[in-house]
mmCIF file of C-alpha atoms in Angstrom:
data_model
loop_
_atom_site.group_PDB
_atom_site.id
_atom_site.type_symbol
_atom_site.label_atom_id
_atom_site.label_comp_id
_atom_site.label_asym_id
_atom_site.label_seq_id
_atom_site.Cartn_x
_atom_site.Cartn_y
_atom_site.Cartn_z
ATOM 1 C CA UNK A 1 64.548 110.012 75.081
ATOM 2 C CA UNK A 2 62.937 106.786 74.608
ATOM 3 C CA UNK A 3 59.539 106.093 76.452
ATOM 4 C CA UNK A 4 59.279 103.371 79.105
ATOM 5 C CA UNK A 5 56.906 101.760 80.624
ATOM 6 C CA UNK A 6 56.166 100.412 84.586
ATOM 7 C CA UNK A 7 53.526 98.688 86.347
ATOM 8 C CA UNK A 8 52.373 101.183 88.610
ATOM 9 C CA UNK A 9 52.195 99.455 92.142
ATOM 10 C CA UNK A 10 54.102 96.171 93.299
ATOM 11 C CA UNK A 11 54.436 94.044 96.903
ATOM 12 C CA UNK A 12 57.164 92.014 98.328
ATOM 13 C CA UNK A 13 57.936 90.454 101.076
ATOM 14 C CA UNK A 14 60.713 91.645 103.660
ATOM 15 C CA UNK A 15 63.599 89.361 102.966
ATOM 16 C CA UNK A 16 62.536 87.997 99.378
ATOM 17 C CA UNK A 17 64.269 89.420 96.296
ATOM 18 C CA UNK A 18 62.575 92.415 94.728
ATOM 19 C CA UNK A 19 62.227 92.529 90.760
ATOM 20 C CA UNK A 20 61.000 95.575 89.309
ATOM 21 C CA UNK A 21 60.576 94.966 85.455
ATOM 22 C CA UNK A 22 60.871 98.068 83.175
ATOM 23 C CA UNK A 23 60.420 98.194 79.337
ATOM 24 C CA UNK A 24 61.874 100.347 77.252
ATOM 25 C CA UNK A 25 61.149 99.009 73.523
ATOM 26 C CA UNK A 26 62.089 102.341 71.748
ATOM 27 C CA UNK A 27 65.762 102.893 73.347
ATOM 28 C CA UNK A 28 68.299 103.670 70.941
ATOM 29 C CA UNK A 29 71.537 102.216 71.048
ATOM 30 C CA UNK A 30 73.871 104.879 72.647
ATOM 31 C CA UNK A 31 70.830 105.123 75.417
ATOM 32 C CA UNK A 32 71.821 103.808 79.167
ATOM 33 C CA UNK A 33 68.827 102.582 81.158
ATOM 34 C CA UNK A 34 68.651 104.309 84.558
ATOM 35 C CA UNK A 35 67.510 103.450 87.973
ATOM 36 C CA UNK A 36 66.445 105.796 90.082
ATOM 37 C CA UNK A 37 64.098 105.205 93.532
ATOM 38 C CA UNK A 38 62.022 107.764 95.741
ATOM 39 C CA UNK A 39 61.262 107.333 98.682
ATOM 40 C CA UNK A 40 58.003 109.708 100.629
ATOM 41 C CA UNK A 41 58.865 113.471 101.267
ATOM 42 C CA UNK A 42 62.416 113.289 99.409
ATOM 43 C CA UNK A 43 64.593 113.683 96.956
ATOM 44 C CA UNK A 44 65.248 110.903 94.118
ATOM 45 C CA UNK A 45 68.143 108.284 94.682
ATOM 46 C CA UNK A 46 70.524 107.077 92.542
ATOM 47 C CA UNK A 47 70.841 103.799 92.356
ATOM 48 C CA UNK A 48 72.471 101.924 89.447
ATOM 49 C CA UNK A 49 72.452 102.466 85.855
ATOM 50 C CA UNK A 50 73.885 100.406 82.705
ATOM 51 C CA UNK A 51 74.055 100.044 78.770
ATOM 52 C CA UNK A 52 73.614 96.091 77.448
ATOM 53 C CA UNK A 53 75.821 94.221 79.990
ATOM 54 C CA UNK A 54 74.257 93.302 83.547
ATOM 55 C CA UNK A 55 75.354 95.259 86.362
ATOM 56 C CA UNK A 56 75.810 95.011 90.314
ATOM 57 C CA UNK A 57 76.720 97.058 93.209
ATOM 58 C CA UNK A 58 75.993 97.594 96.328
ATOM 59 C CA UNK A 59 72.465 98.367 96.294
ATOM 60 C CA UNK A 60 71.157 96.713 93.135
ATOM 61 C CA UNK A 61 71.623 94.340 90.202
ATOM 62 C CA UNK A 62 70.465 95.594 86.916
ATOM 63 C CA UNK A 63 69.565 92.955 83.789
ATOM 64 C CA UNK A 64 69.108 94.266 80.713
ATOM 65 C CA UNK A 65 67.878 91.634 78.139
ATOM 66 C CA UNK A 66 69.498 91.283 75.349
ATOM 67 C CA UNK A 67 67.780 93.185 72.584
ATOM 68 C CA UNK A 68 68.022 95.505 75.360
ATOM 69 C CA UNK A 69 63.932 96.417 74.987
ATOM 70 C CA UNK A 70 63.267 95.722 78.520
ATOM 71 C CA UNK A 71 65.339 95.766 81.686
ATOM 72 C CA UNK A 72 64.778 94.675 85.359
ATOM 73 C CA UNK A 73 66.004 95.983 88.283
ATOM 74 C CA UNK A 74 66.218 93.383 91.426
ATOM 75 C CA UNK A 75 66.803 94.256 95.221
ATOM 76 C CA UNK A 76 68.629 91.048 96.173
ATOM 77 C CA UNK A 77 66.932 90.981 99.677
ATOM 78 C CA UNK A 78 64.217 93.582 100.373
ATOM 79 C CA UNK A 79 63.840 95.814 103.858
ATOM 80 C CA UNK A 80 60.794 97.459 104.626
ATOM 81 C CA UNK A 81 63.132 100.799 104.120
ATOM 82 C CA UNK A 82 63.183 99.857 100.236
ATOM 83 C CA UNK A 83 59.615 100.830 100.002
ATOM 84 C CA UNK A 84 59.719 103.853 97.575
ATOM 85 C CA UNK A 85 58.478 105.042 93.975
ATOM 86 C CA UNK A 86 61.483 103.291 91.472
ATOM 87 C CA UNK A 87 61.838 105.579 88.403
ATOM 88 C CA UNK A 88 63.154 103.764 85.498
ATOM 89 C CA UNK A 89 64.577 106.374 83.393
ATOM 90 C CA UNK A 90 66.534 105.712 79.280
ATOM 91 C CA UNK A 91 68.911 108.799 78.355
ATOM 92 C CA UNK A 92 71.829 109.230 76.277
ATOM 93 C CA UNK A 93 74.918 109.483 78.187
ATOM 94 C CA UNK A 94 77.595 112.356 79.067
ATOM 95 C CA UNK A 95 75.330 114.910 77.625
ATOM 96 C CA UNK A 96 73.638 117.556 79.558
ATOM 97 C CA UNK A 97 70.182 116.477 79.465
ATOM 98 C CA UNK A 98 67.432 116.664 81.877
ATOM 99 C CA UNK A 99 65.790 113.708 83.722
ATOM 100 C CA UNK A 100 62.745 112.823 82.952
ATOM 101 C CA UNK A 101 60.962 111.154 85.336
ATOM 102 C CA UNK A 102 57.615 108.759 83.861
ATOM 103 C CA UNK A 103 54.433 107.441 86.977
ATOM 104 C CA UNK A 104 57.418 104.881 87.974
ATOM 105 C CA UNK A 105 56.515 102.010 90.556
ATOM 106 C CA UNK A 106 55.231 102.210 93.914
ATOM 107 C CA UNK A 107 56.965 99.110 95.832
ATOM 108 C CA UNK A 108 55.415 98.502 99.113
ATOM 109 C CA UNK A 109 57.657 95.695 101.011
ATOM 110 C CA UNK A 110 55.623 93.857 103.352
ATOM 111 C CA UNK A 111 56.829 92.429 107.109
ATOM 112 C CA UNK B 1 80.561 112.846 97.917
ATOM 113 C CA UNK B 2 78.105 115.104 95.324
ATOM 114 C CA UNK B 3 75.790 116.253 98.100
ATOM 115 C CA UNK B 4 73.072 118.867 97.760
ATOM 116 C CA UNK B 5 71.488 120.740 100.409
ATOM 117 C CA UNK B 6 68.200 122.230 99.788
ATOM 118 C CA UNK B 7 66.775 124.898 102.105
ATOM 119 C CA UNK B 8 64.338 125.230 103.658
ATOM 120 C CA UNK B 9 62.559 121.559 104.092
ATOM 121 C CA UNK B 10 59.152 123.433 104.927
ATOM 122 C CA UNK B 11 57.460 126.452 104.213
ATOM 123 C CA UNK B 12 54.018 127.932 105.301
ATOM 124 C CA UNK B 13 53.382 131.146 103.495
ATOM 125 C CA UNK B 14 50.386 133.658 102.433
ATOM 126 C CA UNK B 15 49.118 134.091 99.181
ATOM 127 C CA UNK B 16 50.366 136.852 97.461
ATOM 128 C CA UNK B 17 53.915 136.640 99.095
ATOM 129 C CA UNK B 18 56.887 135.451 98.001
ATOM 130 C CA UNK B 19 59.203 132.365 98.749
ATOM 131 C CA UNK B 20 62.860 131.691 98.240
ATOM 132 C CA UNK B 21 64.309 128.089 97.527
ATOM 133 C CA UNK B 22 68.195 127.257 97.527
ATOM 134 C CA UNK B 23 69.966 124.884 96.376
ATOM 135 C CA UNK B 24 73.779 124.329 97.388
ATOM 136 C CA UNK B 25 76.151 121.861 95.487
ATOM 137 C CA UNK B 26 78.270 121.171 99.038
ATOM 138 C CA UNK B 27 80.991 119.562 97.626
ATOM 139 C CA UNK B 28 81.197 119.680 93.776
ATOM 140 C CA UNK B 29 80.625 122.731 91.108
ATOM 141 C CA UNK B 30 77.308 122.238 89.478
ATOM 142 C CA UNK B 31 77.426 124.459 86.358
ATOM 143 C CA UNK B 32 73.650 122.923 85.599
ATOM 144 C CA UNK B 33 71.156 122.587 88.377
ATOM 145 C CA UNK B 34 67.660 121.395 87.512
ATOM 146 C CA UNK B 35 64.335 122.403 89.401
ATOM 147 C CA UNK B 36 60.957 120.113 89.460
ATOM 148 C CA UNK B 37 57.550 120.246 91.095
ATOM 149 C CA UNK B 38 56.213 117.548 92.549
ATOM 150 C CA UNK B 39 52.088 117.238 93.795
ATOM 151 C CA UNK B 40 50.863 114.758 95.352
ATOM 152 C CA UNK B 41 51.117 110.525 94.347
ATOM 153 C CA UNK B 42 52.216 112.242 91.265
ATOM 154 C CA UNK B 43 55.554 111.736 89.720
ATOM 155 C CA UNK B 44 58.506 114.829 89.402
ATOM 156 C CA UNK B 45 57.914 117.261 86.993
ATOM 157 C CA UNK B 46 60.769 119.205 85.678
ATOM 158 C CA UNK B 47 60.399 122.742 85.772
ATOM 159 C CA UNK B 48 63.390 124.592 84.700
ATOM 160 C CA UNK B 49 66.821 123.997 83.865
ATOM 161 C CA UNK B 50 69.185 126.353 85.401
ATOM 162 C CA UNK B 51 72.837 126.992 83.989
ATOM 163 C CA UNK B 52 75.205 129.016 86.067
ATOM 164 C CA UNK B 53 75.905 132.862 84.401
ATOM 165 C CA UNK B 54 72.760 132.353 81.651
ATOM 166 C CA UNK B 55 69.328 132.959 81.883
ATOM 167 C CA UNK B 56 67.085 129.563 83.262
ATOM 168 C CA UNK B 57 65.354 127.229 80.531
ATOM 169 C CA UNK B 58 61.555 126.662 81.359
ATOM 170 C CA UNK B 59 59.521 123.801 80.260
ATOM 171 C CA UNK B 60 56.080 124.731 78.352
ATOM 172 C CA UNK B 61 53.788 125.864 80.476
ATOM 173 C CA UNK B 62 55.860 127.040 83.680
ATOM 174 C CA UNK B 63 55.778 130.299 83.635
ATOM 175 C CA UNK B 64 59.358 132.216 84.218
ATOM 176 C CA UNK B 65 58.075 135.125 85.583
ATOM 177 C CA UNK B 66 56.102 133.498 88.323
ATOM 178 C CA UNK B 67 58.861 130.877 88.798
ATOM 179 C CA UNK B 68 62.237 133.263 89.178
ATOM 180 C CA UNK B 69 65.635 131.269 88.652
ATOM 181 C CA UNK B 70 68.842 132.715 89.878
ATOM 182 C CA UNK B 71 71.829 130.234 89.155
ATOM 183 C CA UNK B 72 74.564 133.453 90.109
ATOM 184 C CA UNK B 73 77.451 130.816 91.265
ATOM 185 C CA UNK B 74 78.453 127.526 90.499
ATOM 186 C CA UNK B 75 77.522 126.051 94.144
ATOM 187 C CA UNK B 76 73.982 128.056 94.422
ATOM 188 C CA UNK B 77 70.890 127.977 92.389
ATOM 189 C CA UNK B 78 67.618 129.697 94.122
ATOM 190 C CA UNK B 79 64.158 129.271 93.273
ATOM 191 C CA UNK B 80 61.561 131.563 94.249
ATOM 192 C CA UNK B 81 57.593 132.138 93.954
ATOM 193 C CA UNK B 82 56.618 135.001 93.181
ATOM 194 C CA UNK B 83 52.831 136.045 94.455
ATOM 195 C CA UNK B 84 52.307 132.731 95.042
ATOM 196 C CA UNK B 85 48.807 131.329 95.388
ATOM 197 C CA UNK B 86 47.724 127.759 97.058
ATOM 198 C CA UNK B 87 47.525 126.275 93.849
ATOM 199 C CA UNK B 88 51.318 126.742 93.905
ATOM 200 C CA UNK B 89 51.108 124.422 96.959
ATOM 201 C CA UNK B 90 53.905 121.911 96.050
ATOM 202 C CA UNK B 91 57.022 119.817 96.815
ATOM 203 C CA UNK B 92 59.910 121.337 95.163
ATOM 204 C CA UNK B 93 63.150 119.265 94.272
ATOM 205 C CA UNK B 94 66.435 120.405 92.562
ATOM 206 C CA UNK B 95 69.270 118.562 91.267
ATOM 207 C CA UNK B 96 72.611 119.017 89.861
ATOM 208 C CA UNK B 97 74.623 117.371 87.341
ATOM 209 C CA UNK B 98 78.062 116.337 89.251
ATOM 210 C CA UNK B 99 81.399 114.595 87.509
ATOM 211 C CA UNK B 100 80.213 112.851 84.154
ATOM 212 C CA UNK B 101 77.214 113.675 82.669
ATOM 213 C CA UNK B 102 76.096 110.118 84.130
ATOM 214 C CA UNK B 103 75.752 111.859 87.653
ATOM 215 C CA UNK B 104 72.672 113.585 88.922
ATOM 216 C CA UNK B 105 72.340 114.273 93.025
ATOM 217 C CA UNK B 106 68.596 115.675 94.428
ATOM 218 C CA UNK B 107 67.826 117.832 97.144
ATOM 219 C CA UNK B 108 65.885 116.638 99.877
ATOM 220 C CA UNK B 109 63.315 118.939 98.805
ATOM 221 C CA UNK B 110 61.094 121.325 99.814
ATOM 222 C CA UNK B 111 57.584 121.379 101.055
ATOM 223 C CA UNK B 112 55.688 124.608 100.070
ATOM 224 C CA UNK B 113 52.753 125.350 101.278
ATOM 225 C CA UNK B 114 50.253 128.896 100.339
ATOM 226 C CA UNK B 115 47.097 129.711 102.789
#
């Protein structure tokens, strides 16, 4: 799986828009970037993934640029429950691989 | 939908004993069922991958007879330290493939703790 690459620690303040950048300059081109966030004492959490084209839902948009060497995930308006560990993750898809999880970054939302 | 229920959230136990972890897919068969280790401001480290009916794959350096992985039914995987020392003092998390292979679910994860 490709490598990627996070600052370790970021702040933001309660209400503002949250941009976590993430690069990835070694993915291959069947590889979907993956966003994954943890917050203390439990499990991971899903929360959005894509290939080349920009994605939204509920949670999250994702960009991906468009050599598709870095991505960046954005919390359109941050709560001081979004402060977690965000673990970008790149991995092939619908193949039964493991997750492997790199330091990720530690996003501390400020009131 | 594709929950996971990990049991129990806490343990306290003495060294030399051993400790059981499950893992229950609630609501979805999970043929494979992964198993990290997590210590502390560190990220997850994957441990073992478990398939349901076959023996466990272990990462380099975990060692499979200290780290027991039963994976008997396609809603249950169980972990569980054998002689376990406070070194082994950890947060354990499993997770299970659900639907496509685009869908992983975690545990909430288990606090283990040796004295």
């Amino acid at each position: 799986d490709a490598k990627t690459t996070q600052p370790p620690s970021m702040d933001c303040a309660e209400g503002r828009a949250a941009n976590l950048p993430c690069n990835h300059s070694t993915i291959s081109g069947n590889e979907y970037v993956y966003w994954y966030r943890q917050i203390h004492s439990q499990g991971p959490q899903y929360i959005i993934h894509g290939l080349k084209n920009n994605e939204t839902n509920e949670m999250a948009s994702l960009i991906i640029t468009e050599d598709r060497k870095s991505s960046t995930l954005i919390l359109p308006h941050a709560t001081l429950r979004d402060t977690a560990v965000y673990y970008c993750i790149v991995r092939p898809p619908r193949v039964a691989q493991k997750l492997v999880f790199g330091q990720g970054t530690r996003l501390t939302i400020n009131p | 939908g594709a929950v996971v229920s990990q049991h129990p959230s806490r343990v306290i136990c003495k060294s030399g004993t051993s400790v059981k972890i499950e893992c229950r897919s609630l609501d979805f068969q999970a043929t494979t069922m992964f198993w990290y280790r997590q210590f502390p401001k560190q990220s997850l480290m994957l441990m073992a991958t478990s398939n349901e009916g076959s023996k466990a794959t272990y990462e380099q350096g975990v060692e499979k007879d200290k780290f027991l992985i039963n994976h008997a039914s396609l809603t249950l995987s169980t972990l569980t330290v054998t002689s376990a020392h406070p070194e082994d003092s950890s947060f354990y998390i499993c997770s299970a493939r659900y639907g496509t292979a685009d869908g992983y679910t975690f545990g909430s994860g288990t606090r283990l703790t040796v004295v």
